[in-house]
């Protein structure tokens, strides 16, 4: 019996956990929805800030998170009931050009379960200087990472916890494969941002947050880290939301650990998620929800003139 090598699950091809079919046509992208989103919503804060991106969603996921906020498409009870629209890679690129966008984001479900579609679309997108973005759980095999890396410009990897037990119990996955993906993307020059969703009682202890920050810092202190607030979802509907205080404390911990860029996400009250100059502390990028003002002037701080690092424009 043949096994699938796309992700660490190594399923029998006919019985995939993610719902991937046995035969995939690289020229027929099966989508559950296409939308134009601010790139900050992915979230990516240091990649083409203030731009909009063409978001493309698919169906299925190789993890089974109890708190999945897109479970209707990521873990559908009956996949054949989910409305699908097909696009050729050319059509997706045409749509991006029509809307005057500079990037395509593979998002909403886990995109890397169909690397064929990412690669075939990116090959055409490259001809028009359209960038390829993945919003991914990072639960990806080394083979798939190698196959995709030349076709991916930026990623946001969801690092759900720094505990392997959490991955086993809440997500039906393993931590090490996700760490491997973060390191792989970063070390291969893909712009890498990481999101951690803080779930009350599950991964929001001081020790857990510290250990996660230490890990990211050990890969690079310039990786952008987003701490995001949880809202009751799906099979964790009985839990409270994350307090804003917990999110802000986590951000403080990240900065104290030495990470240069840590941002709060999914919080309601007015919070500071601006980027400041590391040299003179003046404001470089001002963000209020999805309204973005970019003061960076030809790659330099407008006040002190120092080169701004860790941004892709
Ligand atoms: Zn400055």
Coordinates of C-alpha atoms and ligand atoms in Angstrom, one line a residue:
X1 CA 0.0 0.0 0.0
X2 CA 1.4 3.4 -1.0
X3 CA 1.8 6.1 1.6
X4 CA 1.6 9.9 1.1
X5 CA 4.8 11.8 1.8
X6 CA 3.4 15.3 1.7
X7 CA 3.2 15.7 5.5
X8 CA 4.3 13.9 8.6
X9 CA 1.1 12.0 8.9
X10 CA 2.3 9.5 6.1
X11 CA -1.3 8.3 5.5
X12 CA -2.2 5.6 3.1
X13 CA -2.9 7.6 -0.1
X14 CA -6.5 6.4 -0.4
X15 CA -7.3 7.3 3.3
X16 CA -5.8 10.7 4.0
X17 CA -6.5 12.4 7.3
X18 CA -6.5 15.8 5.4
X19 CA -9.0 14.7 2.8
X20 CA -6.4 15.0 0.0
X21 CA -7.5 13.0 -3.0
X22 CA -5.4 10.2 -4.5
X23 CA -4.9 12.1 -7.8
X24 CA -4.3 15.8 -7.9
X25 CA -4.4 17.9 -11.1
X26 CA -1.9 20.7 -10.7
X27 CA -3.8 22.8 -13.2
X28 CA -7.2 22.7 -11.4
X29 CA -7.1 24.5 -8.1
X30 CA -10.1 23.6 -5.9
X31 CA -11.0 26.6 -3.9
X32 CA -13.6 27.2 -1.2
X33 CA -13.2 31.0 -1.6
X34 CA -11.2 33.9 -2.9
X35 CA -11.1 37.3 -1.2
X36 CA -9.0 40.4 -1.1
X37 CA -7.5 41.0 2.4
X38 CA -5.1 43.4 4.0
X39 CA -1.8 41.6 4.3
X40 CA -1.8 42.5 8.0
X41 CA -4.8 40.2 8.5
X42 CA -2.7 37.1 7.6
X43 CA -1.0 38.3 9.8
X44 CA 2.2 39.6 8.1
X45 CA 3.4 42.9 9.5
X46 CA 6.9 43.1 7.9
X47 CA 6.2 41.9 4.4
X48 CA 4.8 44.5 1.9
X49 CA 3.2 46.5 4.8
X50 CA -0.1 48.2 4.0
X51 CA -0.7 46.2 0.8
X52 CA -3.6 43.9 0.0
X53 CA -3.3 40.3 -1.0
X54 CA -5.5 37.8 -2.9
X55 CA -6.4 35.2 -0.4
X56 CA -7.2 31.7 -1.7
X57 CA -8.8 29.1 0.5
X58 CA -9.1 25.4 -0.1
X59 CA -10.5 22.4 1.7
X60 CA -9.0 20.1 4.3
X61 CA -6.3 20.1 7.0
X62 CA -3.7 17.6 8.2
X63 CA -4.2 18.7 11.8
X64 CA -7.4 18.3 13.8
X65 CA -7.3 21.2 16.2
X66 CA -10.1 21.2 18.8
X67 CA -10.2 25.0 18.5
X68 CA -10.1 25.3 14.6
X69 CA -11.8 28.6 13.6
X70 CA -12.2 27.4 10.0
X71 CA -13.5 23.9 10.8
X72 CA -16.3 24.1 8.2
X73 CA -13.7 24.0 5.5
X74 CA -10.7 22.6 7.3
X75 CA -12.4 19.7 9.0
X76 CA -15.8 19.4 7.2
X77 CA -18.1 16.7 8.4
X78 CA -19.0 15.9 4.8
X79 CA -16.5 17.3 2.4
X80 CA -18.7 16.7 -0.6
X81 CA -21.2 19.3 0.8
X82 CA -18.6 22.1 0.8
X83 CA -19.1 24.4 -2.3
X84 CA -16.0 24.3 -4.4
X85 CA -15.0 26.6 -7.3
X86 CA -12.1 25.6 -9.6
X87 CA -9.5 28.0 -11.0
X88 CA -6.6 27.3 -13.3
X89 CA -3.3 28.8 -12.0
X90 CA -3.5 31.3 -15.0
X91 CA -6.9 32.5 -13.8
X92 CA -5.7 33.1 -10.2
X93 CA -2.8 35.2 -11.6
X94 CA -5.2 37.1 -13.9
X95 CA -7.5 37.8 -11.0
X96 CA -4.6 39.1 -9.0
X97 CA -3.5 41.4 -11.8
X98 CA -7.1 42.6 -12.4
X99 CA -7.4 43.6 -8.8
X100 CA -4.0 45.3 -9.0
X101 CA -2.5 43.1 -6.2
X102 CA 1.1 42.1 -5.7
X103 CA 0.7 38.8 -3.8
X104 CA -1.3 35.6 -3.6
X105 CA -1.9 34.2 -0.1
X106 CA -2.7 30.5 0.4
X107 CA -4.8 30.6 3.5
X108 CA -8.0 29.7 5.5
X109 CA -7.3 25.9 5.3
X110 CA -3.9 24.2 5.3
X111 CA -2.4 25.0 1.9
X112 CA 0.6 22.7 2.0
X113 CA -1.5 19.6 1.7
X114 CA -1.7 20.6 -2.0
X115 CA 1.8 21.8 -2.8
X116 CA 1.1 21.2 -6.5
X117 CA -1.3 24.1 -6.7
X118 CA 1.0 26.5 -4.8
X119 CA 3.9 25.6 -7.2
X120 CA 2.0 25.7 -10.5
X121 CA 0.5 29.1 -9.6
X122 CA 3.7 30.6 -8.2
X123 CA 5.5 29.7 -11.4
X124 CA 3.2 31.9 -13.4
X125 CA 2.9 34.6 -10.7
X126 CA 6.7 35.0 -10.7
X127 CA 6.6 36.2 -14.3
X128 CA 4.5 39.2 -13.1
X129 CA 6.5 39.7 -9.9
X130 CA 3.5 38.6 -7.8
X131 CA 4.7 37.1 -4.5
X132 CA 3.5 33.8 -3.0
X133 CA 2.5 33.7 0.7
X134 CA 1.6 30.7 2.9
X135 CA -0.5 30.9 6.0
X136 CA 0.4 27.5 7.4
X137 CA 0.4 25.2 10.4
X138 CA 4.0 24.1 9.5
X139 CA 3.1 20.5 9.8
X140 CA 4.9 19.7 6.6
X141 CA 7.3 17.0 5.4
X142 CA 10.9 17.8 4.5
X143 CA 10.2 16.7 1.0
X144 CA 7.3 19.1 0.6
X145 CA 9.3 21.9 2.1
X146 CA 12.1 21.3 -0.4
X147 CA 9.7 21.0 -3.3
X148 CA 8.0 24.3 -2.4
X149 CA 10.8 26.5 -1.1
X150 CA 11.8 28.2 -4.4
X151 CA 8.2 29.2 -5.0
X152 CA 7.4 30.8 -1.6
X153 CA 8.3 34.4 -0.6
X154 CA 6.7 34.7 2.8
X155 CA 5.1 32.5 5.4
X156 CA 3.2 32.9 8.6
X157 CA 3.6 29.7 10.6
X158 CA 1.1 29.0 13.4
X159 CA 3.2 27.7 16.3
X160 CA 0.3 26.5 18.4
X161 CA 2.3 25.7 21.5
X162 CA 5.9 24.8 22.5
X163 CA 4.6 21.6 24.1
X164 CA 4.5 18.3 22.2
X165 CA 1.7 17.1 24.5
X166 CA -0.4 20.1 23.4
X167 CA 0.2 19.1 19.8
X168 CA -0.7 15.5 20.4
X169 CA -3.8 16.2 22.5
X170 CA -5.3 19.4 20.9
X171 CA -4.1 19.2 17.3
X172 CA -3.3 15.5 16.6
X173 CA 0.2 16.4 15.4
X174 CA 3.7 16.6 16.7
X175 CA 5.7 19.7 17.7
X176 CA 9.1 18.8 16.1
X177 CA 7.8 18.8 12.6
X178 CA 6.5 22.4 13.1
X179 CA 9.8 23.6 14.5
X180 CA 11.6 22.0 11.6
X181 CA 9.4 24.0 9.2
X182 CA 10.0 27.3 10.9
X183 CA 13.7 26.7 10.9
X184 CA 13.6 25.6 7.3
X185 CA 11.7 28.6 6.0
X186 CA 13.8 31.0 7.9
X187 CA 17.2 29.4 7.0
X188 CA 16.2 29.3 3.3
X189 CA 15.5 33.0 3.1
X190 CA 11.7 32.9 3.1
X191 CA 10.3 35.9 5.1
X192 CA 9.0 34.2 8.2
X193 CA 6.5 35.4 10.8
X194 CA 5.1 33.2 13.6
X195 CA 1.7 33.3 15.3
X196 CA 0.9 31.8 18.7
X197 CA -2.8 31.7 19.8
X198 CA -3.0 31.9 23.6
X199 CA -5.7 29.5 24.8
X200 CA -6.6 29.9 28.5
X201 CA -5.4 27.0 30.6
X202 CA -3.8 25.2 27.7
X203 CA -0.7 27.2 26.6
X204 CA -0.8 30.5 28.3
X205 CA 1.3 29.8 31.4
X206 CA 4.2 32.1 32.1
X207 CA 6.6 29.1 31.6
X208 CA 5.0 28.1 28.3
X209 CA 5.1 31.6 26.9
X210 CA 8.8 32.0 28.0
X211 CA 9.8 28.7 26.5
X212 CA 8.1 29.6 23.2
X213 CA 9.9 33.0 23.1
X214 CA 13.2 31.3 23.9
X215 CA 12.7 28.9 21.1
X216 CA 11.9 31.6 18.5
X217 CA 14.9 33.7 19.7
X218 CA 17.1 30.6 19.3
X219 CA 16.2 30.5 15.6
X220 CA 16.5 34.3 15.2
X221 CA 15.7 37.3 17.2
X222 CA 14.5 39.0 14.1
X223 CA 11.6 36.6 13.4
X224 CA 8.3 38.5 13.8
X225 CA 6.1 37.0 16.5
X226 CA 2.4 37.6 16.9
X227 CA 0.6 36.7 20.1
X228 CA -3.1 36.3 19.4
X229 CA -6.2 36.2 21.6
X230 CA -8.4 33.1 21.6
X231 CA -12.2 33.3 21.3
X232 CA -14.4 30.3 22.1
X233 CA -14.5 28.0 19.1
X234 CA -15.6 24.6 17.8
X235 CA -14.7 21.9 20.4
X236 CA -13.2 24.4 22.9
X237 CA -16.3 26.5 22.9
X238 CA -16.6 26.1 26.7
X239 CA -13.4 28.1 27.4
X240 CA -13.2 31.8 28.2
X241 CA -11.6 34.3 25.8
X242 CA -7.9 35.2 26.4
X243 CA -7.7 38.3 28.5
X244 CA -6.0 41.3 26.9
X245 CA -3.7 41.4 29.9
X246 CA -2.4 37.9 29.0
X247 CA -1.7 39.0 25.4
X248 CA 0.2 42.1 26.5
X249 CA 2.2 40.2 29.1
X250 CA 3.2 37.6 26.5
X251 CA 4.4 40.5 24.2
X252 CA 6.4 41.9 27.1
X253 CA 8.0 38.5 27.7
X254 CA 8.9 38.2 24.0
X255 CA 10.7 41.6 24.0
X256 CA 12.4 40.8 27.3
X257 CA 13.7 37.5 25.8
X258 CA 15.4 39.6 23.1
X259 CA 12.9 39.3 20.2
X260 CA 13.0 42.5 18.2
X261 CA 9.4 42.4 16.9
X262 CA 6.5 41.1 19.0
X263 CA 2.9 42.1 18.3
X264 CA -0.5 41.6 19.9
X265 CA -3.3 40.3 17.7
X266 CA -7.1 39.7 17.9
X267 CA -7.4 42.2 20.8
X268 CA -10.2 44.8 21.0
X269 CA -9.0 47.7 23.1
X270 CA -6.7 50.2 21.5
X271 CA -3.3 48.7 21.7
X272 CA 0.1 49.6 20.4
X273 CA 1.2 47.4 17.5
X274 CA 3.3 50.0 15.8
X275 CA 6.9 49.4 14.7
X276 CA 9.5 51.7 16.2
X277 CA 13.0 52.4 15.1
X278 CA 15.5 50.3 17.0
X279 CA 17.9 53.3 17.0
X280 CA 15.9 56.5 17.8
X281 CA 12.6 54.9 18.8
X282 CA 10.6 57.0 16.4
X283 CA 7.6 55.5 14.7
X284 CA 8.3 53.5 11.5
X285 CA 5.0 51.8 10.7
X286 CA 1.8 52.9 12.4
X287 CA -1.0 50.3 12.5
X288 CA -4.6 50.8 13.7
X289 CA -6.5 47.6 13.0
X290 CA -5.9 47.3 9.2
X291 CA -5.1 50.9 8.5
X292 CA -1.4 51.1 8.0
X293 CA 0.9 54.2 7.7
X294 CA 4.4 53.4 6.6
X295 CA 6.9 56.2 7.4
X296 CA 10.0 54.2 6.3
X297 CA 11.7 56.3 3.6
X298 CA 13.7 54.3 1.0
X299 CA 14.5 51.6 3.6
X300 CA 15.6 54.2 6.2
X301 CA 14.2 55.6 9.4
X302 CA 12.7 59.0 8.5
X303 CA 14.1 60.6 11.7
X304 CA 17.6 59.2 12.3
X305 CA 18.3 57.8 8.8
X306 CA 19.3 54.4 10.1
X307 CA 18.7 51.4 7.7
X308 CA 15.5 49.6 8.7
X309 CA 16.1 45.8 8.9
X310 CA 13.8 42.8 8.8
X311 CA 11.3 44.3 6.4
X312 CA 10.4 43.3 2.8
X313 CA 8.7 46.0 0.8
Ligands
LIG1 ZN1 15.4 56.1 13.8

